[in-house]
Coordinates of N, CA and C in Angstrom, one line a residue:
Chain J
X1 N -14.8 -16.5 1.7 CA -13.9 -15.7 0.8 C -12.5 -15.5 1.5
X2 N -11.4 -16.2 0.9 CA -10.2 -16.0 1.6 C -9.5 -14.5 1.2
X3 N -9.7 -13.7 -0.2 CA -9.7 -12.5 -0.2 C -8.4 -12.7 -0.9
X4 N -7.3 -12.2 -0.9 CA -6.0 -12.4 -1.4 C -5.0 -13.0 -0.9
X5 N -4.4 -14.2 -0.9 CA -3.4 -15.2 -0.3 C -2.1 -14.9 -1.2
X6 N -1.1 -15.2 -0.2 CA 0.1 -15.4 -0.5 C 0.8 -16.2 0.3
X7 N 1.6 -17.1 -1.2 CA 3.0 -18.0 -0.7 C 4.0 -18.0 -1.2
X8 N 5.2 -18.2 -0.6 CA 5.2 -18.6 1.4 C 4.9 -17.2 1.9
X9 N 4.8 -17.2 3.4 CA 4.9 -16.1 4.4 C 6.3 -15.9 4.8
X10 N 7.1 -16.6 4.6 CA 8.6 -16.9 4.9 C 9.2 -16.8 4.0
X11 N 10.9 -16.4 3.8 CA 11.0 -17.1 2.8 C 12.9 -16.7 3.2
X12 N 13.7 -17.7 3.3 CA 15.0 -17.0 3.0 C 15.7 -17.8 1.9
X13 N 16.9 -17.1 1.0 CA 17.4 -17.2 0.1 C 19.2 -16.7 -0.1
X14 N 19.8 -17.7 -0.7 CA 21.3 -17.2 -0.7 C 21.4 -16.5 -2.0
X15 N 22.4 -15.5 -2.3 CA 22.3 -14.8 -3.7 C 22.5 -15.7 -4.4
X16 N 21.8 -15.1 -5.7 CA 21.9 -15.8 -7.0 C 20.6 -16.6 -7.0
X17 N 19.7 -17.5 -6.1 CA 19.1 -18.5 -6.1 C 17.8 -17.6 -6.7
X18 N 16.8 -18.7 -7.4 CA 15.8 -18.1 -7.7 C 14.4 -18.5 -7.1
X19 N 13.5 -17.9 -7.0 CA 12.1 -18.0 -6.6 C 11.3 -17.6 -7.1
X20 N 9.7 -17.8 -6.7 CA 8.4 -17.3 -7.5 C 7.5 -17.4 -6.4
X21 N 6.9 -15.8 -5.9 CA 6.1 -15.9 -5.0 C 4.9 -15.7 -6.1
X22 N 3.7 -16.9 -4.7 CA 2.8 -16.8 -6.0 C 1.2 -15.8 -4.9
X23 N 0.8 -15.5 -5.6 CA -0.4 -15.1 -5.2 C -1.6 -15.9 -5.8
X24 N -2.8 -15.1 -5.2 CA -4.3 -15.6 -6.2 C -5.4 -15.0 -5.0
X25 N -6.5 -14.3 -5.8 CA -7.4 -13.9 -5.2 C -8.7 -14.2 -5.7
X26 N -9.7 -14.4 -5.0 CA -10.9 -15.1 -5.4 C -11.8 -14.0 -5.3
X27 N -11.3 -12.7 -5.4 CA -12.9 -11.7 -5.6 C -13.2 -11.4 -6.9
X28 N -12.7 -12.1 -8.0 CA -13.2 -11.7 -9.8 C -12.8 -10.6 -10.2
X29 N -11.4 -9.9 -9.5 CA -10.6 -8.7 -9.7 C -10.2 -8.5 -11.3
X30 N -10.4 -7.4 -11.4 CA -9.8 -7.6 -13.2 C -8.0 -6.9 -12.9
X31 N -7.8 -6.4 -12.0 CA -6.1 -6.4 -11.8 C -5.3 -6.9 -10.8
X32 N -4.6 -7.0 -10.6 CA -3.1 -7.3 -9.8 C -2.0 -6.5 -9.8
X33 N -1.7 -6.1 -8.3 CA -0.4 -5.9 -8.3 C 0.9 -6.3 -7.3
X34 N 1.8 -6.4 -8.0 CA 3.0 -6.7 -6.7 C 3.7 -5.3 -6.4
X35 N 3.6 -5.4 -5.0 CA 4.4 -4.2 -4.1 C 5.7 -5.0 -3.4
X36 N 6.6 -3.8 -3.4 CA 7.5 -3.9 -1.8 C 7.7 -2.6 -0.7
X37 N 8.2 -3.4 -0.2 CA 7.7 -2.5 1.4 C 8.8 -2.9 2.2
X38 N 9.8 -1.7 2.0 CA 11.1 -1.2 2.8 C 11.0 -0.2 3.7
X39 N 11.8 -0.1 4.9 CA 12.2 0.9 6.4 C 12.2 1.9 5.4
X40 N 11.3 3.1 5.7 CA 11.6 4.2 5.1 C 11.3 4.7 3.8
X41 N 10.7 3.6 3.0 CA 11.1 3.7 1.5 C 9.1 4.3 1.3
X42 N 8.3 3.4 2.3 CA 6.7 3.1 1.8 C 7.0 2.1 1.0
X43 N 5.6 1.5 0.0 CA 5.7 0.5 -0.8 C 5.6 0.9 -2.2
X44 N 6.6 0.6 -2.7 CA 6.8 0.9 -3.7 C 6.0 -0.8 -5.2
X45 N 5.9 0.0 -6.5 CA 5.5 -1.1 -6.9 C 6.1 -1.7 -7.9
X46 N 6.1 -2.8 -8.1 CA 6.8 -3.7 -8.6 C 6.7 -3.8 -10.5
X47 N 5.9 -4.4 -10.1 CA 4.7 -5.2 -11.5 C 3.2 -4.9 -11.4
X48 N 2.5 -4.7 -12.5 CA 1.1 -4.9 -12.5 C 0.4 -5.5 -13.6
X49 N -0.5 -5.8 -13.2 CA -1.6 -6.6 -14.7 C -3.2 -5.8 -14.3
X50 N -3.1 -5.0 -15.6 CA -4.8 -4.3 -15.1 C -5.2 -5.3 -15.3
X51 N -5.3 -6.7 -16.3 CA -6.5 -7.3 -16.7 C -5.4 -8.7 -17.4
X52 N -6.7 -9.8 -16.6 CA -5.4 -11.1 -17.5 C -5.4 -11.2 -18.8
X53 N -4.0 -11.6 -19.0 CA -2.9 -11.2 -20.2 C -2.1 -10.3 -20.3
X54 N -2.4 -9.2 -19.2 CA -1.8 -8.1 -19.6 C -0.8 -8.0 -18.3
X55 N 0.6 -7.5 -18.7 CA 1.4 -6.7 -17.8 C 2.3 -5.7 -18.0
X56 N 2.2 -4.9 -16.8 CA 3.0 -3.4 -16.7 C 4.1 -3.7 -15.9
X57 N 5.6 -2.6 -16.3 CA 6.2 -1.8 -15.4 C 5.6 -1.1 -14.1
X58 N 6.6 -1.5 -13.1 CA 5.9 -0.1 -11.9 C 7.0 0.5 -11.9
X59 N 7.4 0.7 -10.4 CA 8.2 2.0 -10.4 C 9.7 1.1 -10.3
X60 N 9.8 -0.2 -9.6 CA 11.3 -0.8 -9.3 C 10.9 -2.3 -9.9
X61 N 11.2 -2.2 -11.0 CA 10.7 -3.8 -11.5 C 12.2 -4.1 -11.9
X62 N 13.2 -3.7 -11.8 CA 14.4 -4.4 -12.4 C 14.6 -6.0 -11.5
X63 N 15.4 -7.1 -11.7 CA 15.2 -8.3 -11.2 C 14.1 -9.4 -10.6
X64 N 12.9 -8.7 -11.4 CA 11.8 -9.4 -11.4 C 11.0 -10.0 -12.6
X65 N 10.4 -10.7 -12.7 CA 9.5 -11.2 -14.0 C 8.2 -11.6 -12.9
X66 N 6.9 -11.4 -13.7 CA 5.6 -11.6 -13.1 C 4.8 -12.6 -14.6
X67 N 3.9 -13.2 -14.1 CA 3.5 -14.0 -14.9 C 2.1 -13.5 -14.4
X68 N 1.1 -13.1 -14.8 CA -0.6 -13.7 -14.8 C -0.8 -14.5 -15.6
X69 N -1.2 -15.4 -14.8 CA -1.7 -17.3 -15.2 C -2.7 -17.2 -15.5
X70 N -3.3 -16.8 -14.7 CA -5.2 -16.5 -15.1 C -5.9 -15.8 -14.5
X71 N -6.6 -15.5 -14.6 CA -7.5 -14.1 -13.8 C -7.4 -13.9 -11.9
X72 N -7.1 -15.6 -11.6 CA -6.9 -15.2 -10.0 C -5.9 -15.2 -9.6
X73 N -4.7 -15.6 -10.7 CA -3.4 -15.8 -10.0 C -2.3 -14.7 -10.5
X74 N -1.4 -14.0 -10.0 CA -0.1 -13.1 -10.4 C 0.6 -13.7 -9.4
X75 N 1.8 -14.1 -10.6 CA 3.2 -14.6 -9.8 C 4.7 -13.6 -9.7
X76 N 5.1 -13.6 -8.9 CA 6.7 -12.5 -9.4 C 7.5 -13.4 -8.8
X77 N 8.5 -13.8 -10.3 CA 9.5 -14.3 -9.9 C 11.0 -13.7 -9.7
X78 N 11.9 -14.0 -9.2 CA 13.1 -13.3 -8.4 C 14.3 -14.4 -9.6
X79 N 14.5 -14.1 -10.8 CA 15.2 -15.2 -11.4 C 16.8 -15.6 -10.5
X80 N 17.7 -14.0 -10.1 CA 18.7 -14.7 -9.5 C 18.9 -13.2 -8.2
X81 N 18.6 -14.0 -7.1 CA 17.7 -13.0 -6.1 C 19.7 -12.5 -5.3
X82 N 19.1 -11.0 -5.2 CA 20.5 -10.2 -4.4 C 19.9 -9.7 -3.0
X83 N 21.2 -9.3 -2.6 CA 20.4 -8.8 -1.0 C 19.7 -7.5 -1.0
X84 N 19.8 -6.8 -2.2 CA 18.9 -5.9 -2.0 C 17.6 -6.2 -2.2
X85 N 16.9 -7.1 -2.8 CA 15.8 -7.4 -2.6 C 14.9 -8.0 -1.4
X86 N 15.9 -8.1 -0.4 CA 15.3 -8.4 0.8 C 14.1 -7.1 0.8
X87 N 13.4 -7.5 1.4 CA 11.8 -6.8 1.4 C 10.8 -7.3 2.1
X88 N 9.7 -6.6 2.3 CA 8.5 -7.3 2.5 C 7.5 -7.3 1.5
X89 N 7.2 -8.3 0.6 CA 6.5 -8.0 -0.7 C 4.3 -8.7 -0.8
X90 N 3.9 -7.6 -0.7 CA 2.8 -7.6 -0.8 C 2.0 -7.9 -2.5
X91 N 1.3 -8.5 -2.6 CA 0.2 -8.8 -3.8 C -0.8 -7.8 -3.4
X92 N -1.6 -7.5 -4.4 CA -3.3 -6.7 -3.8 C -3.5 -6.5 -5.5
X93 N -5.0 -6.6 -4.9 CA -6.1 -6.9 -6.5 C -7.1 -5.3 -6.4
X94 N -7.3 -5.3 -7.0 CA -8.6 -3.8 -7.4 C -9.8 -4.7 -8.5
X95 N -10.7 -4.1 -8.8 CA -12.0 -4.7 -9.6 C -11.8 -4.2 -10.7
X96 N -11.4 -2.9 -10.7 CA -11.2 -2.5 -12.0 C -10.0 -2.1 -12.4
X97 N -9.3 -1.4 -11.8 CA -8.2 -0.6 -12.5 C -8.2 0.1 -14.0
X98 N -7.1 0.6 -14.1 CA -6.1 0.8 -13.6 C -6.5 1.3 -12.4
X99 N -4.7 2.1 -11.2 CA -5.4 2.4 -10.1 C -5.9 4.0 -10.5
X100 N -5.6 5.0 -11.8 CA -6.6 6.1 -11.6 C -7.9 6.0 -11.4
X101 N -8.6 4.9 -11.5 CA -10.2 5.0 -11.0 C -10.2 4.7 -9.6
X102 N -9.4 4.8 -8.6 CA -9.4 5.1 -7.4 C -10.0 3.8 -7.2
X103 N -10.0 2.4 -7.5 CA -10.3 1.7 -6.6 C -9.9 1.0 -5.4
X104 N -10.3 0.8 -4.9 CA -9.8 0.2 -3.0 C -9.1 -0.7 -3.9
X105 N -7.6 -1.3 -3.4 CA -6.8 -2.2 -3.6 C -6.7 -3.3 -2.2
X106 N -6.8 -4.1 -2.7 CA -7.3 -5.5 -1.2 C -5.6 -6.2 -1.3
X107 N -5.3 -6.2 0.3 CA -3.6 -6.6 0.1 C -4.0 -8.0 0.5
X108 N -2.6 -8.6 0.1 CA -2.3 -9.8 0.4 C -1.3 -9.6 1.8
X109 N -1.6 -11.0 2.8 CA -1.4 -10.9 3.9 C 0.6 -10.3 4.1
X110 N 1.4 -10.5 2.6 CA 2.9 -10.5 2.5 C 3.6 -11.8 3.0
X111 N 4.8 -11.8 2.0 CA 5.9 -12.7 2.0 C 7.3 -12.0 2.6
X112 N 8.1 -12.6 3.7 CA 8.9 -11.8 4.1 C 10.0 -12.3 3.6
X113 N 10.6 -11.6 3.0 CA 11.9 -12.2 2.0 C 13.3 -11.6 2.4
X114 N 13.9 -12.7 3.1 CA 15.8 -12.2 3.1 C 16.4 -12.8 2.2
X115 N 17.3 -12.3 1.4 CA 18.2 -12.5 1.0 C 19.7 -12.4 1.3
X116 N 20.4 -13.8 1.3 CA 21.7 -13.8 2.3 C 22.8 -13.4 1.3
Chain T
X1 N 13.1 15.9 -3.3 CA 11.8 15.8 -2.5 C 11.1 14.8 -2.6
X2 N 10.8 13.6 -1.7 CA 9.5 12.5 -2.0 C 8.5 13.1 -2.6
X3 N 7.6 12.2 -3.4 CA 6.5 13.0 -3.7 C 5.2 13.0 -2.4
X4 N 5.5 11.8 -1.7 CA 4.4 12.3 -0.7 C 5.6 12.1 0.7
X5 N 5.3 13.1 1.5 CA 6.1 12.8 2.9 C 5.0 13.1 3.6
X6 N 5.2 12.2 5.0 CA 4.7 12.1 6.4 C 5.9 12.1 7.7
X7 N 5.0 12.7 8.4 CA 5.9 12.8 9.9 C 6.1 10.9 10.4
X8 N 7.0 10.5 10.4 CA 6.8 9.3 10.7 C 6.2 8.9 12.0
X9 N 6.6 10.0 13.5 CA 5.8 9.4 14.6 C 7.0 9.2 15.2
X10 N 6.3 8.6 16.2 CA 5.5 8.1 16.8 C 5.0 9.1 17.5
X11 N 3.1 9.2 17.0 CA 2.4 10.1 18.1 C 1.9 9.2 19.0
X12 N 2.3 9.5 20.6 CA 2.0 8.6 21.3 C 0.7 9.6 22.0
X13 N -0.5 9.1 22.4 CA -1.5 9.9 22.4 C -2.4 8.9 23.6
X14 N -3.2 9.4 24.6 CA -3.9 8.8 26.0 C -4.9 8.1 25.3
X15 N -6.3 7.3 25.2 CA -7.1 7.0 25.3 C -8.0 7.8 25.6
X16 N -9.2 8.1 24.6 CA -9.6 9.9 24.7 C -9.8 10.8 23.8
X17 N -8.2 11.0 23.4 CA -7.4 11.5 22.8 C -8.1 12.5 21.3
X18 N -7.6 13.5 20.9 CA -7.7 13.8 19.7 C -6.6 14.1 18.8
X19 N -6.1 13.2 18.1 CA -5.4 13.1 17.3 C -4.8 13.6 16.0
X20 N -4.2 14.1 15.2 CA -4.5 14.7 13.9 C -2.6 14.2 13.1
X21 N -3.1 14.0 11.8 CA -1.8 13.9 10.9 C -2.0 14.6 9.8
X22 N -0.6 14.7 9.0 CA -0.5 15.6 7.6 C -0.2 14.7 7.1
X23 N 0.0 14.9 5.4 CA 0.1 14.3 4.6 C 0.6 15.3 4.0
X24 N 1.7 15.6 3.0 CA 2.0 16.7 2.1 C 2.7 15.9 0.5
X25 N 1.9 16.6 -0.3 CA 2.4 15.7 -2.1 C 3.1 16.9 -2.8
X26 N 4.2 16.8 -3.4 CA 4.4 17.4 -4.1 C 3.9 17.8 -5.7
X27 N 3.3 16.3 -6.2 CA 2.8 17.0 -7.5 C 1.6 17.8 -7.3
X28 N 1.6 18.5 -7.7 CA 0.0 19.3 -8.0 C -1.0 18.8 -9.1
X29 N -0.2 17.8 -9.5 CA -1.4 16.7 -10.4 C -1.7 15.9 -9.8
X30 N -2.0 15.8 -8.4 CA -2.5 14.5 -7.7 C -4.3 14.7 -8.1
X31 N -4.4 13.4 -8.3 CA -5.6 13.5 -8.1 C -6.5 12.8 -7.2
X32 N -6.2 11.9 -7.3 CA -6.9 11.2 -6.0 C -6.0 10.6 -4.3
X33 N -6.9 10.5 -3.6 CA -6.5 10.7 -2.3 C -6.6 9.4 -1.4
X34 N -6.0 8.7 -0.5 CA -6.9 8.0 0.1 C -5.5 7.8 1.7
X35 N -6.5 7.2 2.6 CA -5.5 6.8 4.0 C -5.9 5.3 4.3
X36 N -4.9 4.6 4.4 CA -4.9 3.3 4.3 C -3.8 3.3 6.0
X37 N -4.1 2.0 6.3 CA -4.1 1.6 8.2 C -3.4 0.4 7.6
X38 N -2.4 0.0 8.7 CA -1.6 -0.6 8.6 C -0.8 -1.4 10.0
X39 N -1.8 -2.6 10.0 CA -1.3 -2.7 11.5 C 0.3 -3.7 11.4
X40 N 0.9 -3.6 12.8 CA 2.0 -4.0 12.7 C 2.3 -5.2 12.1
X41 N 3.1 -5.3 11.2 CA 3.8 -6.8 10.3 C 2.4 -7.5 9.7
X42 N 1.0 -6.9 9.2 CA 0.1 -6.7 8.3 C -0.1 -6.1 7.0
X43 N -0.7 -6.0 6.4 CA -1.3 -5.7 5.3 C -1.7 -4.6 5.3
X44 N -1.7 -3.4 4.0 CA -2.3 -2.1 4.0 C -3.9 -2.5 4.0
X45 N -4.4 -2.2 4.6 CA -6.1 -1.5 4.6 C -6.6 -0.6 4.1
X46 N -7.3 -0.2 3.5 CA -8.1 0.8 3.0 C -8.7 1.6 4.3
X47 N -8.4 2.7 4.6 CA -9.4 3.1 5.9 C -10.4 3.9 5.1
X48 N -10.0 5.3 4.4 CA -11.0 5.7 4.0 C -10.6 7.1 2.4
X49 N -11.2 7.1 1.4 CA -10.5 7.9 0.8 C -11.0 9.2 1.6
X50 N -10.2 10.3 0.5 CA -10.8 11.7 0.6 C -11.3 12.7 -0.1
X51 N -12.0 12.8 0.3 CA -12.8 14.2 -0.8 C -12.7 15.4 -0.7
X52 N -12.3 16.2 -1.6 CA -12.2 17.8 -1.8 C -12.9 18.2 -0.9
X53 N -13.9 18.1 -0.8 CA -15.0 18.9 0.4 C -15.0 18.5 1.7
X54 N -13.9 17.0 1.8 CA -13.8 17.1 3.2 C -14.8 15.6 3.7
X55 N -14.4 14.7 4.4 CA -15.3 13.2 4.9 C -14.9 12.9 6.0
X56 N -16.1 12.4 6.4 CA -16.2 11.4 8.2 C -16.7 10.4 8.0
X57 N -15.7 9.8 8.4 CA -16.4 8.4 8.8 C -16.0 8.0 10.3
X58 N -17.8 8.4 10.7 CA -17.6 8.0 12.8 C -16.2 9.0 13.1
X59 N -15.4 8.3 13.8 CA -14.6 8.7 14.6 C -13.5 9.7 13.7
X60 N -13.5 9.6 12.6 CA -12.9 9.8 11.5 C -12.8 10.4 10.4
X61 N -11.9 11.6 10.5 CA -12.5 13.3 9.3 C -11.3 13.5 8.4
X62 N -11.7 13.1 7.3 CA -10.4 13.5 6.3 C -10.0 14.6 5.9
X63 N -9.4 15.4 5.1 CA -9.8 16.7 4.5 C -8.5 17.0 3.8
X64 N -9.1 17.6 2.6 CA -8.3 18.1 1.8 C -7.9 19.1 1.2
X65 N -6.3 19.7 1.6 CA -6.2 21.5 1.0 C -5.3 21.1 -0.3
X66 N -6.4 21.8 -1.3 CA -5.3 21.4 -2.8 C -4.0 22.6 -2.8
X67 N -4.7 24.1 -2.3 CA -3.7 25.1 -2.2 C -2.7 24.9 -2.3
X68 N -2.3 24.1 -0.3 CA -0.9 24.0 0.0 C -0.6 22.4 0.2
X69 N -1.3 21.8 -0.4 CA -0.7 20.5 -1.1 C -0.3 19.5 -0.2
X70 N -1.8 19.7 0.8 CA -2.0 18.2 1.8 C -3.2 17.9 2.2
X71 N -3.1 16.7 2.9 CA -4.4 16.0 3.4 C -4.1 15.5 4.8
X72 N -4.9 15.4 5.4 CA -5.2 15.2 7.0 C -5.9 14.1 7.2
X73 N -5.2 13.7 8.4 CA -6.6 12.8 9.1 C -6.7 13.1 10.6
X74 N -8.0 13.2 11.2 CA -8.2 13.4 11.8 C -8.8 12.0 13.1
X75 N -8.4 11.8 14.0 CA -9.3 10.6 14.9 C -9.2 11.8 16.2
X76 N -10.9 10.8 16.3 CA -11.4 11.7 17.5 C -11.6 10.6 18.6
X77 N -11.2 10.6 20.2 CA -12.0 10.1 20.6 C -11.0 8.6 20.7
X78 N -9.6 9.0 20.4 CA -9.0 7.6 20.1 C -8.6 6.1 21.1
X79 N -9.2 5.1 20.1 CA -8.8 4.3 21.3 C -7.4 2.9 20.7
X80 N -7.4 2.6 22.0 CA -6.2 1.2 21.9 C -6.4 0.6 20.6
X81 N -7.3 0.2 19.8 CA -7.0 -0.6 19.1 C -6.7 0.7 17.6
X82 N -6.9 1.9 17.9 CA -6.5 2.7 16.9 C -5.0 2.7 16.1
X83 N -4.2 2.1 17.4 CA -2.9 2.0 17.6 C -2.2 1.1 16.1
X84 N -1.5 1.9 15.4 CA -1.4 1.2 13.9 C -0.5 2.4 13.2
X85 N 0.0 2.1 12.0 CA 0.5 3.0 11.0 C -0.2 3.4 9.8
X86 N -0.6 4.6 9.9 CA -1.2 5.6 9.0 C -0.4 5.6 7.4
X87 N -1.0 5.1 6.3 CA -0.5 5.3 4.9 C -1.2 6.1 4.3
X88 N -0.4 7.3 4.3 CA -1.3 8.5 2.7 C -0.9 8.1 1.4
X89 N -1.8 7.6 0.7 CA -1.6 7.4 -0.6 C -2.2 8.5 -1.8
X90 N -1.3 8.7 -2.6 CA -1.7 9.4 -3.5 C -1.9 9.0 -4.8
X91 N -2.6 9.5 -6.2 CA -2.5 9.1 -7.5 C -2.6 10.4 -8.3
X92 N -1.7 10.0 -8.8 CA -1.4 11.7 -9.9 C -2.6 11.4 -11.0
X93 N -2.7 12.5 -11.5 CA -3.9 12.4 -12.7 C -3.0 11.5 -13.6
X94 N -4.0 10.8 -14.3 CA -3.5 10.3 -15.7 C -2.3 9.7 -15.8
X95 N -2.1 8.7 -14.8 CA -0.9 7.5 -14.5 C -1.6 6.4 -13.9
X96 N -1.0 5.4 -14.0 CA -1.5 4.2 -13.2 C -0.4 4.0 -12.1
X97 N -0.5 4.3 -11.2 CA 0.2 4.0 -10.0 C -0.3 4.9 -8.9
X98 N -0.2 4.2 -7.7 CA -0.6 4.9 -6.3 C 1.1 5.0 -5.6
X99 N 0.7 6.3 -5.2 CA 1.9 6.8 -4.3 C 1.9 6.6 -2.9
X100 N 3.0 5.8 -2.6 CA 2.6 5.7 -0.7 C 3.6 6.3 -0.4
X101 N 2.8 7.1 0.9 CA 4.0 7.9 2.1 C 4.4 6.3 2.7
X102 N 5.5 7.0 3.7 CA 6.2 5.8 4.1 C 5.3 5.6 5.9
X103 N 4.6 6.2 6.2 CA 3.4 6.5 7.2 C 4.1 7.0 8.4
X104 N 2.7 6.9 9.2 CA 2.9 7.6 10.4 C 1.8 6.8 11.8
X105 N 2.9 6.6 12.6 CA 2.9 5.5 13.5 C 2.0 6.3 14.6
X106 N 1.0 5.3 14.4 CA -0.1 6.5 16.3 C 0.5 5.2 17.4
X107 N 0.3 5.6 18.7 CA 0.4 4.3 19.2 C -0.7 5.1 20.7
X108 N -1.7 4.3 20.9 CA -2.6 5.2 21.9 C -2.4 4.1 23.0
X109 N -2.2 5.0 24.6 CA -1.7 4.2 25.4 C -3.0 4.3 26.6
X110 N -3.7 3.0 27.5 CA -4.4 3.1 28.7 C -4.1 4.9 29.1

């Protein structure tokens, strides 16, 4: 069980340009979510999908779009990336969600993202 | 006010050691609790939630005062590899979202 992956691990970018980190987890999670993770800030959340087909607002979703492709994959894409989005952006899956049922959320290992 | 703040640290603490952090939330609709471990330029971990009445796990005692609107953790006994950043997460009743403090750094030295 590789648990929750993400690509790239790396990633730099000049403004404007766009990207799509992608995730995928093989534990039969019924949600996804994308975090970021700033000096000072904690991680804040992005996007989520309790269950494939579905997606939510989190708390800073402006300049982002997320796709669930299918039950093991959530993508967030960066259509025209600024430097404030430099971050460290984490994936993590739950079994059930939403997160009021308190379930353990499993992170993905993060993508470290500058934007120039 | 954040909704959840933590001391950021660095508690720097011997091998041995007994250890302790706060956690303070401002909503009073929090309902669930948990402390997630975070080692450097890694991934959050789940260490352990917490329960109203209070949990151990081994080395490791949670506890929760709803009164004055925090949670603790406790390491007893701490060693080198304890050395990591502490995340209190919270979830307000009746929302979908977990609240993260911005944590609090142990670093346990020989």
């Amino acid at each position: 069980n590789a648990g929750v992956t993400q690509t790239p691990k790396f990633q730099v970018l000049k403004t404007g340009q766009s990207m799509t980190l992608q995730c995928a987890q093989d534990m039969n999670h019924n949600s996804m979510y994308w975090y970021r993770q700033d000096p000072g800030m904690g991680l804040r959340l992005i996007y989520y999908s309790a269950s494939e087909g579905t997606t939510d607002k989190g708390e800073v979703p402006n300049g982002y779009n997320v796709s669930r492709l299918n039950k093991r994959e959530f993508s967030l894409r960066l259509e025209s990336a600024a430097p404030s989005q430099t971050s460290v952006y984490f994936c993590a899956s739950s079994e059930q969600g939403p997160p009021t049922l308190g379930d353990t959320q499993y992170f993905g290992p993060g993508t470290r993202l500058t934007v120039l | 006010r954040k909704e959840v703040e933590q001391d950021p640290g660095p508690f720097n603490v011997p091998e041995g050691a007994t250890v302790a952090f706060n956690c303070t939330y401002s909503n009073s609709a929090s309902q669930s609790f948990f402390w997630y471990r975070q080692d450097c330029r890694k991934e959050p971990k789940l260490l352990m939630s917490v329960y109203s009445s209070g949990n151990e796990d081994g080395r490791f005692t949670a506890q929760l005062n709803r009164a004055s609107q925090y949670i603790s953790l406790l390491i007893r006994d701490s060693k080198l590899s304890d050395s990591a950043t502490y995340l209190c997460v919270v979830i307000l009743y009746n929302t979908d979202k977990l609240i993260f403090g911005t944590g609090t750094r142990l670093q346990v030295f020989p």
